[in-house]
C-alpha positions as protocol buffer text, in pm:
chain_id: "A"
residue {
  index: 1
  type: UNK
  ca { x: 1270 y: -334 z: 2561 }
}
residue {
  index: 2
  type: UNK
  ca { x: 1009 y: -627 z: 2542 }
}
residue {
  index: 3
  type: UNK
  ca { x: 1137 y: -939 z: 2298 }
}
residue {
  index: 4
  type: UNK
  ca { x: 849 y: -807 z: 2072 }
}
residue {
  index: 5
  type: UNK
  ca { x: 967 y: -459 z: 2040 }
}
residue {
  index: 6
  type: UNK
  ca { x: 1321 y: -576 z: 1975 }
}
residue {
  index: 7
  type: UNK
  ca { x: 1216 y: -808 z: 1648 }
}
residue {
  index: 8
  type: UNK
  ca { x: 1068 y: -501 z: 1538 }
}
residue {
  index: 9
  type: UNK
  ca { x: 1344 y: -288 z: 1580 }
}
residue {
  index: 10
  type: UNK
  ca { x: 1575 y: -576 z: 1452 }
}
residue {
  index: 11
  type: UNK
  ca { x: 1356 y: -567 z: 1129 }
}
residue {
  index: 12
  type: UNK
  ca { x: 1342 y: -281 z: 1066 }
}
residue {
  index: 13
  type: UNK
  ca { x: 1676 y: -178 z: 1086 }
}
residue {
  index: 14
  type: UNK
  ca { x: 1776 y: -497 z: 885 }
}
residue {
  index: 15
  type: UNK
  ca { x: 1583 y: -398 z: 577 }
}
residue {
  index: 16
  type: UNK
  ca { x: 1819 y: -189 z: 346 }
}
residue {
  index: 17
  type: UNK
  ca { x: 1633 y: 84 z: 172 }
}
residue {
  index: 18
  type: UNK
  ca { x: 1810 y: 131 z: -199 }
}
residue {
  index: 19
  type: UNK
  ca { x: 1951 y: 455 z: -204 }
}
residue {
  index: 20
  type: UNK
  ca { x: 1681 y: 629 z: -467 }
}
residue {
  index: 21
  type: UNK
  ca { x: 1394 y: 538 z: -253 }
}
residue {
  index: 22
  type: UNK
  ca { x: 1599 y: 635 z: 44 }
}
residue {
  index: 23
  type: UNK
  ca { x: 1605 y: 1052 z: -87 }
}
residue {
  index: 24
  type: UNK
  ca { x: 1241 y: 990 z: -240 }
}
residue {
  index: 25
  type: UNK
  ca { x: 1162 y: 941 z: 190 }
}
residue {
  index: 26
  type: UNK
  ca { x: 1343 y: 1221 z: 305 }
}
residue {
  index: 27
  type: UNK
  ca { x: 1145 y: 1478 z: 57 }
}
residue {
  index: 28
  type: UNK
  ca { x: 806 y: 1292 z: 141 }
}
residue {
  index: 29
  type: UNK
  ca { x: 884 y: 1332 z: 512 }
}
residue {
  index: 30
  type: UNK
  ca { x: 938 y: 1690 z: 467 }
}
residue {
  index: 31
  type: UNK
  ca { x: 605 y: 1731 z: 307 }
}
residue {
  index: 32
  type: UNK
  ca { x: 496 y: 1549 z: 557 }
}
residue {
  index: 33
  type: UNK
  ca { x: 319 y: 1247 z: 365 }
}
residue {
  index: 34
  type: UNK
  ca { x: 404 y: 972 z: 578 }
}
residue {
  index: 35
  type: UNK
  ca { x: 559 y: 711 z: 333 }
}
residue {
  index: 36
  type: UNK
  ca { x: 540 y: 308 z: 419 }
}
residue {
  index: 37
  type: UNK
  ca { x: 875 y: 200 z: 654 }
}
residue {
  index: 38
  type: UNK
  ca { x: 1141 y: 23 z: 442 }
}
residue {
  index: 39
  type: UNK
  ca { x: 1013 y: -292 z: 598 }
}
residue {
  index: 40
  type: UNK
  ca { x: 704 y: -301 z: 470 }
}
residue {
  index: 41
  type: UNK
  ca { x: 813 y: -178 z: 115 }
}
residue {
  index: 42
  type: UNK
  ca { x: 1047 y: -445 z: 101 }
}
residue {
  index: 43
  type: UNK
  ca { x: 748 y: -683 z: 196 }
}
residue {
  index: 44
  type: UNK
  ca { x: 555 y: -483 z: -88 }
}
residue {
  index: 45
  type: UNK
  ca { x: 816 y: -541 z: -308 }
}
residue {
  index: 46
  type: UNK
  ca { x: 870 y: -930 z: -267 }
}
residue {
  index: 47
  type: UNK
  ca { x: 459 y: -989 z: -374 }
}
residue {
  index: 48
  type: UNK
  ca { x: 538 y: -749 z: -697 }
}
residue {
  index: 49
  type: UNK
  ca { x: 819 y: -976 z: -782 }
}
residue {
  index: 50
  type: UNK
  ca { x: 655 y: -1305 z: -688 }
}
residue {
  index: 51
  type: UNK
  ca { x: 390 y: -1211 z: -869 }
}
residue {
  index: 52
  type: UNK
  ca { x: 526 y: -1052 z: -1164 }
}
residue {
  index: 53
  type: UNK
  ca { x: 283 y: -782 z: -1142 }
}
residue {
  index: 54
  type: UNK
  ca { x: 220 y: -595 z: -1455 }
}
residue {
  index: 55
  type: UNK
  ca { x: -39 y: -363 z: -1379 }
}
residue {
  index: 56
  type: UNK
  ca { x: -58 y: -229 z: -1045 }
}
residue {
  index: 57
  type: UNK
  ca { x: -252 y: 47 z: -839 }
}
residue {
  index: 58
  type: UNK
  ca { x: -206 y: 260 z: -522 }
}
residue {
  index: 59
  type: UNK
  ca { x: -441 y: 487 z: -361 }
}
residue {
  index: 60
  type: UNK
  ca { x: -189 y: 758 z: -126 }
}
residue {
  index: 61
  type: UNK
  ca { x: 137 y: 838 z: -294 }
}
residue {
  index: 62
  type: UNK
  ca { x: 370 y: 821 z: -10 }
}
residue {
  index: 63
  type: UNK
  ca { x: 593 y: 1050 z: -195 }
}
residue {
  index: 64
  type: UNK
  ca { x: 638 y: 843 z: -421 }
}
residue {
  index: 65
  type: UNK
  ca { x: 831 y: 563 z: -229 }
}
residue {
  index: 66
  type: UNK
  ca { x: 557 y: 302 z: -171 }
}
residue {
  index: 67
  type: UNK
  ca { x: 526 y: 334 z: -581 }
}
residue {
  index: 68
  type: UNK
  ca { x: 900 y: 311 z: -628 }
}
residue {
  index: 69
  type: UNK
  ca { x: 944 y: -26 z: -353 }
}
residue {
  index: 70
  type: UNK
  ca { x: 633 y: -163 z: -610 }
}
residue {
  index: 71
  type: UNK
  ca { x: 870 y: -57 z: -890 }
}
residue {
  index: 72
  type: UNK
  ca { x: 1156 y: -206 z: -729 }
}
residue {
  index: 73
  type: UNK
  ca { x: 1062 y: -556 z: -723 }
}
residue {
  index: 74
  type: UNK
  ca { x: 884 y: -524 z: -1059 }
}
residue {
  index: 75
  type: UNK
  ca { x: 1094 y: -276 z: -1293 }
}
residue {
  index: 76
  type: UNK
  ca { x: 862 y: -331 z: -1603 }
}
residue {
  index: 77
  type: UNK
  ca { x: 527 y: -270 z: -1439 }
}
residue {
  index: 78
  type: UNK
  ca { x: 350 y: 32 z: -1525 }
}
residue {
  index: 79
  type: UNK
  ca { x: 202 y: 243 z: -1179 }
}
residue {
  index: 80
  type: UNK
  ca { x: -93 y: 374 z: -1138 }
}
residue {
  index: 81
  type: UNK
  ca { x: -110 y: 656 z: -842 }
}
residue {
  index: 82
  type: UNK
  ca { x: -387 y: 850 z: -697 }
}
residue {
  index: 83
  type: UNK
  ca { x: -367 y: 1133 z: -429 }
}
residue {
  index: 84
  type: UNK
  ca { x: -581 y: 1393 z: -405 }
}
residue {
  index: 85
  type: UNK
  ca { x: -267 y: 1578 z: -264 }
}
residue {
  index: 86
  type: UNK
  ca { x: -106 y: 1731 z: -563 }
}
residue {
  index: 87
  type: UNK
  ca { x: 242 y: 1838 z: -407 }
}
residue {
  index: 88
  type: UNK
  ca { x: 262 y: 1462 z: -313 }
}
residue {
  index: 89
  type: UNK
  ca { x: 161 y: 1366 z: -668 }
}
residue {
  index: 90
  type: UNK
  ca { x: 412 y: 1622 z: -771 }
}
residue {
  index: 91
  type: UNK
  ca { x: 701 y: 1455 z: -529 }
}
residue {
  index: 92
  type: UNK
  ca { x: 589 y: 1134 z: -670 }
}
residue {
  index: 93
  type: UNK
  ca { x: 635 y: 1269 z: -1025 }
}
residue {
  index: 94
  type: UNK
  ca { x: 1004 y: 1381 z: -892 }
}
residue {
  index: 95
  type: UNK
  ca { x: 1117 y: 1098 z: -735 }
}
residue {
  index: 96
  type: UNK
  ca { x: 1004 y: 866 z: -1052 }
}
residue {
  index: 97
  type: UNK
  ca { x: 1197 y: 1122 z: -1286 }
}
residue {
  index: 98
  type: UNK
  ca { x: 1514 y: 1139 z: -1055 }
}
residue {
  index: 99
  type: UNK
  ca { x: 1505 y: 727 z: -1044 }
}
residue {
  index: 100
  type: UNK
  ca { x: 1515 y: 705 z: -1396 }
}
residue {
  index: 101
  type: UNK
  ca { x: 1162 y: 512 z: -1445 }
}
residue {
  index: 102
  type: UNK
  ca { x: 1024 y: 591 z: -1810 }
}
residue {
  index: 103
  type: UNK
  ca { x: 761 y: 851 z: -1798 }
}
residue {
  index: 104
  type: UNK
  ca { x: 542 y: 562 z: -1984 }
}
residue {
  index: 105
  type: UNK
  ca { x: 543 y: 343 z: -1714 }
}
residue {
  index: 106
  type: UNK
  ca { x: 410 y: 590 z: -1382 }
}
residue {
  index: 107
  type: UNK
  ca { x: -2 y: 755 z: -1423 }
}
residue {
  index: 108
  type: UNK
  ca { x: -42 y: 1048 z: -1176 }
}
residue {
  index: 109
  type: UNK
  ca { x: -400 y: 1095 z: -1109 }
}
residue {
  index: 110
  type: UNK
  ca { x: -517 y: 1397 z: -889 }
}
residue {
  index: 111
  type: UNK
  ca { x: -835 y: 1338 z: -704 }
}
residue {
  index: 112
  type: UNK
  ca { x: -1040 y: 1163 z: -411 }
}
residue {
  index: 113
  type: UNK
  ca { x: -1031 y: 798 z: -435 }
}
residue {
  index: 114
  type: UNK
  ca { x: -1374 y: 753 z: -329 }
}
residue {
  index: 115
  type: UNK
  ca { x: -1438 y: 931 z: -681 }
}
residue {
  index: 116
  type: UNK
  ca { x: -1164 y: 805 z: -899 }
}
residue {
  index: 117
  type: UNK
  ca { x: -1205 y: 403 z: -819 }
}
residue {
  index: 118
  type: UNK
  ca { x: -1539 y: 360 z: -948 }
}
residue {
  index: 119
  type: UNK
  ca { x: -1437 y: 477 z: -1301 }
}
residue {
  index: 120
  type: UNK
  ca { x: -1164 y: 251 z: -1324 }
}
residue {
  index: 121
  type: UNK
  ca { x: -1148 y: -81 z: -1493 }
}
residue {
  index: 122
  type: UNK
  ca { x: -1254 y: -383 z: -1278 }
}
residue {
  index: 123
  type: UNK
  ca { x: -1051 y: -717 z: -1263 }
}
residue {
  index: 124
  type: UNK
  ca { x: -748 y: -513 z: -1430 }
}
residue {
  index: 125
  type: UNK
  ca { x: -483 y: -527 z: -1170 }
}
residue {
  index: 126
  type: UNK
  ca { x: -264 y: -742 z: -1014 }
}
residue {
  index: 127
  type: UNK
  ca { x: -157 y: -533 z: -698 }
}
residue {
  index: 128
  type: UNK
  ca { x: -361 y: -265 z: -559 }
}
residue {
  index: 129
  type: UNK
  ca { x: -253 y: -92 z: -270 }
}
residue {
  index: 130
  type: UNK
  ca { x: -439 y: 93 z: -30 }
}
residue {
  index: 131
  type: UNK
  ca { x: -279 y: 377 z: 192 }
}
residue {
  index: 132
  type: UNK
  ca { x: -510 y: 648 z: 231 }
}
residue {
  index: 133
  type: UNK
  ca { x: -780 y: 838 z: 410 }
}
residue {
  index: 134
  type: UNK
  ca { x: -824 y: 594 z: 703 }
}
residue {
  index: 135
  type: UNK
  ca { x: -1158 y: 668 z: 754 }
}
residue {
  index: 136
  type: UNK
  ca { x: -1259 y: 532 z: 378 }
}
residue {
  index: 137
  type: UNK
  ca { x: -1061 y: 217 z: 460 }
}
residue {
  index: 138
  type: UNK
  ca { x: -1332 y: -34 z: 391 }
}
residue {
  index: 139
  type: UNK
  ca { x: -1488 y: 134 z: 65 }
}
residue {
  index: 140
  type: UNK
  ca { x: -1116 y: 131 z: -51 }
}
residue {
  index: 141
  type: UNK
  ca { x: -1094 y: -214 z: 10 }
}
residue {
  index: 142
  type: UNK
  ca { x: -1390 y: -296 z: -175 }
}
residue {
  index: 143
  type: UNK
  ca { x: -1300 y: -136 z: -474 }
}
residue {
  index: 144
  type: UNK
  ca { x: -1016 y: -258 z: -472 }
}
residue {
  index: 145
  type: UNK
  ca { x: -1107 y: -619 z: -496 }
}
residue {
  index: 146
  type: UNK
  ca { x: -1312 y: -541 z: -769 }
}
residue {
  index: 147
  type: UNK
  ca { x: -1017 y: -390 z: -973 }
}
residue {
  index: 148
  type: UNK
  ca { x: -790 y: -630 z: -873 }
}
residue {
  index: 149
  type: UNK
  ca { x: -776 y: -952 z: -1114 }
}
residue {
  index: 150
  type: UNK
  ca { x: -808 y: -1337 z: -969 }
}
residue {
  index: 151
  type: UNK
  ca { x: -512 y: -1435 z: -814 }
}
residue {
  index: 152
  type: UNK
  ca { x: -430 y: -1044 z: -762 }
}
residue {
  index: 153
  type: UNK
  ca { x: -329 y: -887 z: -477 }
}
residue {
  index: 154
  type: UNK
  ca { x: -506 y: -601 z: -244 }
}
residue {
  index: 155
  type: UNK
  ca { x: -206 y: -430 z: 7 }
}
residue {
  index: 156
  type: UNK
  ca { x: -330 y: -242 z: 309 }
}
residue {
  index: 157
  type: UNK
  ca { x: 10 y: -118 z: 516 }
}
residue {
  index: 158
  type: UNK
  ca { x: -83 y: 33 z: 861 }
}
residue {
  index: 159
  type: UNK
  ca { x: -385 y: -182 z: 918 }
}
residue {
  index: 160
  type: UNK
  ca { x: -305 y: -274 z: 1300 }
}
residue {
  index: 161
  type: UNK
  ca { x: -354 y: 146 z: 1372 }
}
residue {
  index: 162
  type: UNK
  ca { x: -4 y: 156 z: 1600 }
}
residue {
  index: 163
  type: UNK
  ca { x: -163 y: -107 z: 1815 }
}
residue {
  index: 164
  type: UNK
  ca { x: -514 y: 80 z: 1829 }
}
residue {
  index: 165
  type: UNK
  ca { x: -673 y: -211 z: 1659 }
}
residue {
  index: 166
  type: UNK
  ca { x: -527 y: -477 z: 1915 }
}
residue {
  index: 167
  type: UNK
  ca { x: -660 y: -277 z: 2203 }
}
residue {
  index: 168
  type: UNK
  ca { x: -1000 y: -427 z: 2305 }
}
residue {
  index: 169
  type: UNK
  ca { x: -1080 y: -67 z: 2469 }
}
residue {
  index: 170
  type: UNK
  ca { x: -1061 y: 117 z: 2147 }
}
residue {
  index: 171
  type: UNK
  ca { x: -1387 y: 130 z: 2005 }
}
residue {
  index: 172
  type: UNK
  ca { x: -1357 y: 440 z: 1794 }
}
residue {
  index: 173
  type: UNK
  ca { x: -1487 y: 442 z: 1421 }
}
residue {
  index: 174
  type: UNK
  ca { x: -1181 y: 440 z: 1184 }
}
residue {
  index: 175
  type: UNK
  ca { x: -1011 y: 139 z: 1493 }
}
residue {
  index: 176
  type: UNK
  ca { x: -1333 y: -58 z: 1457 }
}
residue {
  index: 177
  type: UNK
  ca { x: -1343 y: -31 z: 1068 }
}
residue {
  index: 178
  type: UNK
  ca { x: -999 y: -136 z: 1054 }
}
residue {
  index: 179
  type: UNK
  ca { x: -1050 y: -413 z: 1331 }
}
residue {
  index: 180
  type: UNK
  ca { x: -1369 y: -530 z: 1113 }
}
residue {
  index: 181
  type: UNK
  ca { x: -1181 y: -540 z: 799 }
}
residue {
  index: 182
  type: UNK
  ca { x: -916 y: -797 z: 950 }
}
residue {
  index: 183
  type: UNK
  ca { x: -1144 y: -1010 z: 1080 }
}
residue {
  index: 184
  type: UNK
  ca { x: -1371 y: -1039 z: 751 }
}
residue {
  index: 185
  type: UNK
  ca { x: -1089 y: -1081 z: 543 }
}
residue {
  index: 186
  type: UNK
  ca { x: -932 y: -1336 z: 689 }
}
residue {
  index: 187
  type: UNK
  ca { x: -1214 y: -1579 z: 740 }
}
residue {
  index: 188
  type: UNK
  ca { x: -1323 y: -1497 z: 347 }
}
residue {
  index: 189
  type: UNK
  ca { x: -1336 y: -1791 z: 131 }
}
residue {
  index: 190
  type: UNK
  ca { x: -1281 y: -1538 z: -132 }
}
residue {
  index: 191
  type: UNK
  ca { x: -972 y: -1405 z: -71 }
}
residue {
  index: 192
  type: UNK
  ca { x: -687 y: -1552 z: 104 }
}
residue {
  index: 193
  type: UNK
  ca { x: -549 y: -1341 z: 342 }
}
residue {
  index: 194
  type: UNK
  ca { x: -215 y: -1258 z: 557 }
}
residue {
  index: 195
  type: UNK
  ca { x: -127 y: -1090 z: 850 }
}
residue {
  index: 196
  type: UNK
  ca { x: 227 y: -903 z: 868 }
}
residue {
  index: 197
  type: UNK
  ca { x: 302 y: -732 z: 1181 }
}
residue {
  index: 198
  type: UNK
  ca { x: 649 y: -655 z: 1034 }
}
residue {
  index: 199
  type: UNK
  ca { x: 645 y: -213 z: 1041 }
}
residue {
  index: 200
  type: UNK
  ca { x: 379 y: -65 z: 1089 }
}
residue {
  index: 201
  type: UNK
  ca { x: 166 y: -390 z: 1018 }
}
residue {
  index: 202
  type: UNK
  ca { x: 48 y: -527 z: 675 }
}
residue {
  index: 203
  type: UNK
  ca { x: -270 y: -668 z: 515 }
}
residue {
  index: 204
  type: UNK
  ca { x: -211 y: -893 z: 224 }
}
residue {
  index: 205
  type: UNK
  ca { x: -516 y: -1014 z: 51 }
}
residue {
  index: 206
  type: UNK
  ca { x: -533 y: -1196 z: -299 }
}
residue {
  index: 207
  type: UNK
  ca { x: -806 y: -1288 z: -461 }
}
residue {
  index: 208
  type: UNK
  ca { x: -936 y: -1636 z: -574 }
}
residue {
  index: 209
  type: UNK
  ca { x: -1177 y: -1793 z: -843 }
}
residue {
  index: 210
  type: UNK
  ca { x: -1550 y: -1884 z: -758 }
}
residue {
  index: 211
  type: UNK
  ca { x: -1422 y: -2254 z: -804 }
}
residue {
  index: 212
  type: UNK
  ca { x: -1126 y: -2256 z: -562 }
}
């Protein structure tokens, strides 16, 4: 094992995973709705509580545990989750009840996010994050600037592909929309961007003012 794969591992393995999310992963395993690692949740969880997010937004339920790491580092933010899966919605909806989060505080909305986003309020949010369809990646990031307030945060776990995006070779669509978005982001003057390779890899992009 290379020294890179074995900070990964070490990572990874050093990240404790509070019990409630921990069953919430097993169930959205089983359905087979690929949930963020621990690692980057945690990593999620530090810019909720940093931040003192309020409001956030996440497009791909995870079963439920990317909402409840959100949760976890901000317990009186209300959630916002759209899936156009409804048995991950529904896992989501489990996992929320069984960690004791007040129904108030967790919106389950069933559809594509390509039609949902539009219709919802711009500048309103100060996390949205993005784990869906990969092949919608950039409009998802778009629209999610736009509903994300100044000084709010846009969250794109997976973004490196596995290593795909890294690979010079790879020049299929979804790699090359994913390799695009990195490199525009990070040279924006209107966000400010970070790179976690941490997991399966991490985008972290907040917004700024037109007079920063």
């Amino acid at each position: 094992m290379g020294e890179h794969d074995a900070n990964h591992r070490f990572a990874d393995e050093a990240t404790p995973e509070p019990d409630h999310i921990a069953r919430a992963r097993a169930h959205a395993l089983e359905l087979g709705a690929a949930p963020i690692s621990a690692a980057v949740g945690a990593q999620c969880a530090l810019v909720a509580a940093s931040s003192r997010a309020l409001n956030i937004v996440e497009i791909g339920t995870g079963g439920g545990v990317s909402g409840l790491w959100l949760l976890h580092g901000s317990p009186r933010a209300t959630l916002t989750t759209i899936d156009n899966e409804p048995e991950h919605l529904g896992a989501a909806r489990q996992a929320f009840a069984d960690a004791r989060i007040p129904a108030a505080r967790a919106r389950f909305i069933t559809g594509r996010a390509a039609e949902v986003l539009p219709r919802m309020n711009e500048a309103s949010y100060d996390i949205v994050l993005i784990d869906a369809d990969p092949d919608g990646v950039l409009e998802y990031v778009e629209h999610g600037l736009r509903l994300a307030r100044i000084g709010g945060t846009v969250l794109v776990p997976r973004v490196l592909r596995g290593g795909a995006v890294a690979d010079p070779v790879r020049r299929d669509a979804v790699t090359t929309a994913y390799r695009s978005l990195i490199q525009e982001t990070l040279s924006s003057s209107a966000v400010i961007g970070a790179l976690s390779i941490v997991g399966e890899s991490l985008l972290q992009l907040t917004t700024v003012g037109a007079d920063a």
